[in-house]
């Protein structure tokens, strides 16, 4: 299990390759990468991601351990960045390894849903120089109930 | 002594990221009442509890959670990770 909360960029290709290597019993590896999206026709200057040091690592570790157990994962990786990010930069990545693809996909989706609404990160966008906090969406909260 | 942490717009509205308080409050709700009574900035930040989340010692809890043994209480808006 690899968990990292960091401001530095990460090398998605190298991490995905390293994660996929050496599994002789895991037939499926799923990776997901989240990218800073500009919804404002080039207006997004920067996205600042704030987090709660300590609780963030603790929460992600808890979700990853739960996913590993529930979907019988061979391995799991979560990387999430904080700090100032530009449109097109990678914010986070999740990787799951399971015997079969259904488990790998479901575990990755579970992790994404929980990272979105239960890991203590807050996004602030600067659009054309104006700051605004990104609001949580009701549908993101609703998405959690499918894992009950 | 309890350490209070504020994040995102809660931090901005209150105007500081962290402080320590002496309190006789027994629940998070009572603590919020004390803070609201203190200053307009707190009253504004805590005006709508439905738009806030709270964690005690880095675990999410409800506002009626007891403060027994709490060292660190954090207030913040709904999270927007991913």
PDB file of C-alpha atoms in Angstrom:
ATOM      1  CA  UNK A   1       0.000   0.000   0.000  1.00  0.00           C
ATOM      2  CA  UNK A   2       1.424   3.362  -1.017  1.00  0.00           C
ATOM      3  CA  UNK A   3      -0.135   6.636   0.150  1.00  0.00           C
ATOM      4  CA  UNK A   4       1.345  10.041  -0.559  1.00  0.00           C
ATOM      5  CA  UNK A   5       0.067  13.574   0.031  1.00  0.00           C
ATOM      6  CA  UNK A   6       2.512  15.915  -1.651  1.00  0.00           C
ATOM      7  CA  UNK A   7       2.923  19.268  -3.360  1.00  0.00           C
ATOM      8  CA  UNK A   8       5.417  17.966  -5.928  1.00  0.00           C
ATOM      9  CA  UNK A   9       4.284  16.643  -9.317  1.00  0.00           C
ATOM     10  CA  UNK A  10       4.396  12.889  -9.811  1.00  0.00           C
ATOM     11  CA  UNK A  11       5.456  10.743 -12.768  1.00  0.00           C
ATOM     12  CA  UNK A  12       2.230   8.967 -13.673  1.00  0.00           C
ATOM     13  CA  UNK A  13       3.810   6.670 -16.291  1.00  0.00           C
ATOM     14  CA  UNK A  14       6.660   5.524 -14.073  1.00  0.00           C
ATOM     15  CA  UNK A  15       4.368   4.975 -11.073  1.00  0.00           C
ATOM     16  CA  UNK A  16       1.803   3.034 -13.129  1.00  0.00           C
ATOM     17  CA  UNK A  17       4.548   0.852 -14.604  1.00  0.00           C
ATOM     18  CA  UNK A  18       6.137   0.212 -11.227  1.00  0.00           C
ATOM     19  CA  UNK A  19       2.746  -0.554  -9.702  1.00  0.00           C
ATOM     20  CA  UNK A  20       1.824  -3.025 -12.461  1.00  0.00           C
ATOM     21  CA  UNK A  21       5.176  -4.816 -12.394  1.00  0.00           C
ATOM     22  CA  UNK A  22       5.734  -8.014 -10.508  1.00  0.00           C
ATOM     23  CA  UNK A  23       2.158  -9.142  -9.863  1.00  0.00           C
ATOM     24  CA  UNK A  24       1.957 -12.832 -10.708  1.00  0.00           C
ATOM     25  CA  UNK A  25      -1.397 -13.372  -8.959  1.00  0.00           C
ATOM     26  CA  UNK A  26      -3.133 -10.131  -9.852  1.00  0.00           C
ATOM     27  CA  UNK A  27      -4.678 -10.193 -13.320  1.00  0.00           C
ATOM     28  CA  UNK A  28      -6.023  -6.621 -13.335  1.00  0.00           C
ATOM     29  CA  UNK A  29      -4.549  -3.198 -12.681  1.00  0.00           C
ATOM     30  CA  UNK A  30      -6.733  -0.096 -12.900  1.00  0.00           C
ATOM     31  CA  UNK A  31      -5.340   3.429 -12.733  1.00  0.00           C
ATOM     32  CA  UNK A  32      -7.185   6.723 -12.522  1.00  0.00           C
ATOM     33  CA  UNK A  33      -5.682  10.194 -12.819  1.00  0.00           C
ATOM     34  CA  UNK A  34      -7.442  13.456 -12.020  1.00  0.00           C
ATOM     35  CA  UNK A  35      -6.388  16.566 -13.932  1.00  0.00           C
ATOM     36  CA  UNK A  36      -7.007  20.258 -13.190  1.00  0.00           C
ATOM     37  CA  UNK A  37      -9.831  21.234 -15.530  1.00  0.00           C
ATOM     38  CA  UNK A  38     -10.519  24.731 -16.794  1.00  0.00           C
ATOM     39  CA  UNK A  39     -14.291  25.203 -17.127  1.00  0.00           C
ATOM     40  CA  UNK A  40     -13.886  28.884 -17.855  1.00  0.00           C
ATOM     41  CA  UNK A  41     -12.605  29.043 -21.452  1.00  0.00           C
ATOM     42  CA  UNK A  42      -9.023  29.679 -20.475  1.00  0.00           C
ATOM     43  CA  UNK A  43      -9.992  31.830 -17.496  1.00  0.00           C
ATOM     44  CA  UNK A  44      -8.656  29.507 -14.803  1.00  0.00           C
ATOM     45  CA  UNK A  45      -5.272  30.855 -13.753  1.00  0.00           C
ATOM     46  CA  UNK A  46      -4.539  28.474 -10.920  1.00  0.00           C
ATOM     47  CA  UNK A  47      -6.213  26.047  -8.543  1.00  0.00           C
ATOM     48  CA  UNK A  48      -5.052  26.052  -4.943  1.00  0.00           C
ATOM     49  CA  UNK A  49      -5.608  22.889  -2.967  1.00  0.00           C
ATOM     50  CA  UNK A  50      -5.598  23.224   0.799  1.00  0.00           C
ATOM     51  CA  UNK A  51      -5.580  20.197   3.104  1.00  0.00           C
ATOM     52  CA  UNK A  52      -5.505  19.178   6.754  1.00  0.00           C
ATOM     53  CA  UNK A  53      -2.037  17.693   7.334  1.00  0.00           C
ATOM     54  CA  UNK A  54      -2.280  14.561   9.434  1.00  0.00           C
ATOM     55  CA  UNK A  55      -5.995  13.972   8.954  1.00  0.00           C
ATOM     56  CA  UNK A  56      -5.550  13.741   5.183  1.00  0.00           C
ATOM     57  CA  UNK A  57      -3.016  10.899   5.389  1.00  0.00           C
ATOM     58  CA  UNK A  58      -5.032   9.227   8.130  1.00  0.00           C
ATOM     59  CA  UNK A  59      -8.302   9.370   6.144  1.00  0.00           C
ATOM     60  CA  UNK A  60      -6.745   8.137   2.885  1.00  0.00           C
ATOM     61  CA  UNK A  61      -4.975   5.295   4.668  1.00  0.00           C
ATOM     62  CA  UNK A  62      -8.284   4.251   6.209  1.00  0.00           C
ATOM     63  CA  UNK A  63     -10.106   4.259   2.828  1.00  0.00           C
ATOM     64  CA  UNK A  64      -7.256   2.388   1.108  1.00  0.00           C
ATOM     65  CA  UNK A  65      -7.094  -0.276   3.836  1.00  0.00           C
ATOM     66  CA  UNK A  66     -10.885  -0.710   3.646  1.00  0.00           C
ATOM     67  CA  UNK A  67     -10.777  -1.040  -0.168  1.00  0.00           C
ATOM     68  CA  UNK A  68      -7.904  -3.521   0.016  1.00  0.00           C
ATOM     69  CA  UNK A  69      -9.895  -5.686   2.376  1.00  0.00           C
ATOM     70  CA  UNK A  70     -13.324  -5.362   0.705  1.00  0.00           C
ATOM     71  CA  UNK A  71     -12.144  -6.013  -2.866  1.00  0.00           C
ATOM     72  CA  UNK A  72      -9.286  -8.352  -1.943  1.00  0.00           C
ATOM     73  CA  UNK A  73      -6.694  -6.131  -3.604  1.00  0.00           C
ATOM     74  CA  UNK A  74      -3.116  -7.245  -4.073  1.00  0.00           C
ATOM     75  CA  UNK A  75      -1.980  -3.646  -3.847  1.00  0.00           C
ATOM     76  CA  UNK A  76      -3.320  -0.093  -3.768  1.00  0.00           C
ATOM     77  CA  UNK A  77      -1.750   3.301  -4.412  1.00  0.00           C
ATOM     78  CA  UNK A  78      -3.121   6.792  -3.755  1.00  0.00           C
ATOM     79  CA  UNK A  79      -1.276  10.028  -4.497  1.00  0.00           C
ATOM     80  CA  UNK A  80      -2.937  13.402  -3.959  1.00  0.00           C
ATOM     81  CA  UNK A  81      -1.313  16.775  -4.434  1.00  0.00           C
ATOM     82  CA  UNK A  82      -1.879  20.052  -2.619  1.00  0.00           C
ATOM     83  CA  UNK A  83      -0.688  23.595  -3.293  1.00  0.00           C
ATOM     84  CA  UNK A  84      -0.991  25.682  -6.453  1.00  0.00           C
ATOM     85  CA  UNK A  85      -1.749  23.754  -9.657  1.00  0.00           C
ATOM     86  CA  UNK A  86      -2.215  24.958 -13.229  1.00  0.00           C
ATOM     87  CA  UNK A  87      -4.863  23.683 -15.684  1.00  0.00           C
ATOM     88  CA  UNK A  88      -3.694  20.398 -17.210  1.00  0.00           C
ATOM     89  CA  UNK A  89      -1.592  19.406 -14.206  1.00  0.00           C
ATOM     90  CA  UNK A  90      -2.253  16.076 -12.553  1.00  0.00           C
ATOM     91  CA  UNK A  91      -3.909  16.454  -9.142  1.00  0.00           C
ATOM     92  CA  UNK A  92      -4.075  12.879  -8.019  1.00  0.00           C
ATOM     93  CA  UNK A  93      -3.842   9.238  -9.014  1.00  0.00           C
ATOM     94  CA  UNK A  94      -5.267   5.974  -7.771  1.00  0.00           C
ATOM     95  CA  UNK A  95      -4.100   2.485  -8.728  1.00  0.00           C
ATOM     96  CA  UNK A  96      -5.603  -0.827  -7.718  1.00  0.00           C
ATOM     97  CA  UNK A  97      -4.461  -4.373  -8.408  1.00  0.00           C
ATOM     98  CA  UNK A  98      -6.889  -7.275  -8.116  1.00  0.00           C
ATOM     99  CA  UNK A  99      -7.252 -10.814  -9.395  1.00  0.00           C
ATOM    100  CA  UNK A 100     -10.079  -9.733 -11.723  1.00  0.00           C
ATOM    101  CA  UNK A 101     -11.006  -6.395 -13.317  1.00  0.00           C
ATOM    102  CA  UNK A 102     -14.410  -5.935 -11.640  1.00  0.00           C
ATOM    103  CA  UNK A 103     -12.776  -5.662  -8.229  1.00  0.00           C
ATOM    104  CA  UNK A 104     -10.007  -3.404  -9.503  1.00  0.00           C
ATOM    105  CA  UNK A 105     -12.513  -1.018 -11.143  1.00  0.00           C
ATOM    106  CA  UNK A 106     -14.929  -0.977  -8.200  1.00  0.00           C
ATOM    107  CA  UNK A 107     -12.170  -0.372  -5.655  1.00  0.00           C
ATOM    108  CA  UNK A 108     -10.806   2.506  -7.754  1.00  0.00           C
ATOM    109  CA  UNK A 109     -14.278   4.063  -7.993  1.00  0.00           C
ATOM    110  CA  UNK A 110     -14.822   3.690  -4.261  1.00  0.00           C
ATOM    111  CA  UNK A 111     -11.494   5.421  -3.577  1.00  0.00           C
ATOM    112  CA  UNK A 112     -12.361   8.246  -5.978  1.00  0.00           C
ATOM    113  CA  UNK A 113     -15.756   8.805  -4.357  1.00  0.00           C
ATOM    114  CA  UNK A 114     -14.257   8.877  -0.876  1.00  0.00           C
ATOM    115  CA  UNK A 115     -11.309  11.081  -1.841  1.00  0.00           C
ATOM    116  CA  UNK A 116     -13.743  13.571  -3.334  1.00  0.00           C
ATOM    117  CA  UNK A 117     -16.056  13.925  -0.348  1.00  0.00           C
ATOM    118  CA  UNK A 118     -14.335  12.516   2.735  1.00  0.00           C
ATOM    119  CA  UNK A 119     -10.641  13.364   2.438  1.00  0.00           C
ATOM    120  CA  UNK A 120      -9.964  16.848   3.883  1.00  0.00           C
ATOM    121  CA  UNK A 121      -9.020  18.798   0.754  1.00  0.00           C
ATOM    122  CA  UNK A 122     -10.498  22.122  -0.366  1.00  0.00           C
ATOM    123  CA  UNK A 123     -10.113  23.612  -3.819  1.00  0.00           C
ATOM    124  CA  UNK A 124      -9.948  27.311  -4.532  1.00  0.00           C
ATOM    125  CA  UNK A 125      -9.964  28.522  -8.119  1.00  0.00           C
ATOM    126  CA  UNK A 126      -8.562  31.809  -9.361  1.00  0.00           C
ATOM    127  CA  UNK A 127     -10.577  32.676 -12.454  1.00  0.00           C
ATOM    128  CA  UNK A 128      -9.476  35.820 -14.305  1.00  0.00           C
ATOM    129  CA  UNK A 129      -7.746  36.886 -11.106  1.00  0.00           C
ATOM    130  CA  UNK A 130     -10.824  36.382  -8.897  1.00  0.00           C
ATOM    131  CA  UNK A 131     -10.682  33.750  -6.143  1.00  0.00           C
ATOM    132  CA  UNK A 132     -13.626  31.423  -5.490  1.00  0.00           C
ATOM    133  CA  UNK A 133     -13.985  28.287  -3.390  1.00  0.00           C
ATOM    134  CA  UNK A 134     -15.177  25.203  -5.242  1.00  0.00           C
ATOM    135  CA  UNK A 135     -18.428  24.000  -3.644  1.00  0.00           C
ATOM    136  CA  UNK A 136     -19.085  20.357  -2.896  1.00  0.00           C
ATOM    137  CA  UNK A 137     -21.819  18.916  -5.129  1.00  0.00           C
ATOM    138  CA  UNK A 138     -24.838  17.060  -3.699  1.00  0.00           C
ATOM    139  CA  UNK A 139     -24.328  14.274  -6.280  1.00  0.00           C
ATOM    140  CA  UNK A 140     -20.812  13.667  -4.940  1.00  0.00           C
ATOM    141  CA  UNK A 141     -22.288  13.145  -1.479  1.00  0.00           C
ATOM    142  CA  UNK A 142     -25.003  10.888  -2.925  1.00  0.00           C
ATOM    143  CA  UNK A 143     -22.363   8.792  -4.703  1.00  0.00           C
ATOM    144  CA  UNK A 144     -21.072   7.564  -1.329  1.00  0.00           C
ATOM    145  CA  UNK A 145     -24.298   5.754  -0.480  1.00  0.00           C
ATOM    146  CA  UNK A 146     -23.753   3.164  -3.209  1.00  0.00           C
ATOM    147  CA  UNK A 147     -20.868   1.746  -1.167  1.00  0.00           C
ATOM    148  CA  UNK A 148     -22.925   1.187   2.022  1.00  0.00           C
TER     149      UNK A 148
ATOM    150  CA  UNK B   1      -7.077  23.454  26.544  1.00  0.00           C
ATOM    151  CA  UNK B   2      -8.349  22.528  23.099  1.00  0.00           C
ATOM    152  CA  UNK B   3      -6.641  23.443  19.833  1.00  0.00           C
ATOM    153  CA  UNK B   4      -9.068  24.744  17.213  1.00  0.00           C
ATOM    154  CA  UNK B   5      -8.212  24.528  13.528  1.00  0.00           C
ATOM    155  CA  UNK B   6     -10.019  26.286  10.694  1.00  0.00           C
ATOM    156  CA  UNK B   7      -9.739  25.475   7.010  1.00  0.00           C
ATOM    157  CA  UNK B   8     -10.771  26.999   3.673  1.00  0.00           C
ATOM    158  CA  UNK B   9     -13.441  29.742   3.912  1.00  0.00           C
ATOM    159  CA  UNK B  10     -13.945  29.067   7.631  1.00  0.00           C
ATOM    160  CA  UNK B  11     -10.303  30.095   8.146  1.00  0.00           C
ATOM    161  CA  UNK B  12     -10.797  33.159   5.936  1.00  0.00           C
ATOM    162  CA  UNK B  13     -13.975  34.289   7.717  1.00  0.00           C
ATOM    163  CA  UNK B  14     -12.522  33.866  11.189  1.00  0.00           C
ATOM    164  CA  UNK B  15      -9.203  35.311  10.086  1.00  0.00           C
ATOM    165  CA  UNK B  16      -6.852  32.767  11.611  1.00  0.00           C
ATOM    166  CA  UNK B  17      -5.886  29.134  10.989  1.00  0.00           C
ATOM    167  CA  UNK B  18      -5.448  28.001  14.556  1.00  0.00           C
ATOM    168  CA  UNK B  19      -5.984  28.978  18.180  1.00  0.00           C
ATOM    169  CA  UNK B  20      -6.231  27.393  21.593  1.00  0.00           C
ATOM    170  CA  UNK B  21      -9.226  27.868  23.881  1.00  0.00           C
ATOM    171  CA  UNK B  22     -10.263  27.092  27.421  1.00  0.00           C
ATOM    172  CA  UNK B  23     -13.835  25.886  27.320  1.00  0.00           C
ATOM    173  CA  UNK B  24     -16.482  24.410  29.565  1.00  0.00           C
ATOM    174  CA  UNK B  25     -18.460  23.156  26.554  1.00  0.00           C
ATOM    175  CA  UNK B  26     -19.292  19.452  26.666  1.00  0.00           C
ATOM    176  CA  UNK B  27     -20.259  19.065  22.998  1.00  0.00           C
ATOM    177  CA  UNK B  28     -19.143  20.562  19.674  1.00  0.00           C
ATOM    178  CA  UNK B  29     -22.474  22.423  19.484  1.00  0.00           C
ATOM    179  CA  UNK B  30     -21.849  24.096  22.847  1.00  0.00           C
ATOM    180  CA  UNK B  31     -18.348  25.051  21.746  1.00  0.00           C
ATOM    181  CA  UNK B  32     -19.781  26.614  18.582  1.00  0.00           C
ATOM    182  CA  UNK B  33     -22.262  28.606  20.727  1.00  0.00           C
ATOM    183  CA  UNK B  34     -19.380  29.944  22.836  1.00  0.00           C
ATOM    184  CA  UNK B  35     -17.452  30.942  19.723  1.00  0.00           C
ATOM    185  CA  UNK B  36     -20.479  32.589  18.099  1.00  0.00           C
ATOM    186  CA  UNK B  37     -21.014  34.731  21.193  1.00  0.00           C
ATOM    187  CA  UNK B  38     -17.389  35.835  21.144  1.00  0.00           C
ATOM    188  CA  UNK B  39     -17.200  37.913  18.006  1.00  0.00           C
ATOM    189  CA  UNK B  40     -19.044  38.773  14.800  1.00  0.00           C
ATOM    190  CA  UNK B  41     -16.461  36.899  12.694  1.00  0.00           C
ATOM    191  CA  UNK B  42     -17.318  33.649  14.457  1.00  0.00           C
ATOM    192  CA  UNK B  43     -21.032  34.352  14.244  1.00  0.00           C
ATOM    193  CA  UNK B  44     -20.655  34.735  10.465  1.00  0.00           C
ATOM    194  CA  UNK B  45     -18.424  31.675  10.029  1.00  0.00           C
ATOM    195  CA  UNK B  46     -20.743  29.485  12.117  1.00  0.00           C
ATOM    196  CA  UNK B  47     -24.051  30.922  10.893  1.00  0.00           C
ATOM    197  CA  UNK B  48     -25.073  27.736   9.066  1.00  0.00           C
ATOM    198  CA  UNK B  49     -23.901  24.471  10.595  1.00  0.00           C
ATOM    199  CA  UNK B  50     -25.388  22.492   7.685  1.00  0.00           C
ATOM    200  CA  UNK B  51     -22.673  23.966   5.468  1.00  0.00           C
ATOM    201  CA  UNK B  52     -19.899  22.979   7.908  1.00  0.00           C
ATOM    202  CA  UNK B  53     -18.098  19.818   8.889  1.00  0.00           C
ATOM    203  CA  UNK B  54     -16.231  19.104  12.096  1.00  0.00           C
ATOM    204  CA  UNK B  55     -13.488  16.677  13.094  1.00  0.00           C
ATOM    205  CA  UNK B  56     -12.336  15.772  16.602  1.00  0.00           C
ATOM    206  CA  UNK B  57      -8.733  14.573  16.748  1.00  0.00           C
ATOM    207  CA  UNK B  58      -8.783  14.067  12.972  1.00  0.00           C
ATOM    208  CA  UNK B  59     -11.974  11.979  12.803  1.00  0.00           C
ATOM    209  CA  UNK B  60     -15.178  13.388  11.291  1.00  0.00           C
ATOM    210  CA  UNK B  61     -17.960  13.670  13.873  1.00  0.00           C
ATOM    211  CA  UNK B  62     -21.451  15.171  14.237  1.00  0.00           C
ATOM    212  CA  UNK B  63     -22.024  18.517  15.915  1.00  0.00           C
ATOM    213  CA  UNK B  64     -23.607  16.832  18.914  1.00  0.00           C
ATOM    214  CA  UNK B  65     -20.440  14.789  19.548  1.00  0.00           C
ATOM    215  CA  UNK B  66     -19.018  15.044  23.084  1.00  0.00           C
ATOM    216  CA  UNK B  67     -15.757  16.928  23.593  1.00  0.00           C
ATOM    217  CA  UNK B  68     -14.553  14.551  26.294  1.00  0.00           C
ATOM    218  CA  UNK B  69     -10.807  14.107  25.923  1.00  0.00           C
ATOM    219  CA  UNK B  70     -10.666  16.145  22.695  1.00  0.00           C
ATOM    220  CA  UNK B  71      -7.287  17.755  21.992  1.00  0.00           C
ATOM    221  CA  UNK B  72      -7.925  19.123  18.505  1.00  0.00           C
ATOM    222  CA  UNK B  73     -11.201  20.260  16.944  1.00  0.00           C
ATOM    223  CA  UNK B  74     -11.237  21.291  13.283  1.00  0.00           C
ATOM    224  CA  UNK B  75     -13.984  23.177  11.420  1.00  0.00           C
ATOM    225  CA  UNK B  76     -14.199  23.286   7.654  1.00  0.00           C
ATOM    226  CA  UNK B  77     -16.587  23.307   4.675  1.00  0.00           C
ATOM    227  CA  UNK B  78     -17.629  20.092   2.892  1.00  0.00           C
ATOM    228  CA  UNK B  79     -14.530  18.597   1.333  1.00  0.00           C
ATOM    229  CA  UNK B  80     -13.659  18.893  -2.350  1.00  0.00           C
ATOM    230  CA  UNK B  81     -10.845  16.449  -3.033  1.00  0.00           C
ATOM    231  CA  UNK B  82     -10.234  14.206  -6.012  1.00  0.00           C
TER     232      UNK B  82
END
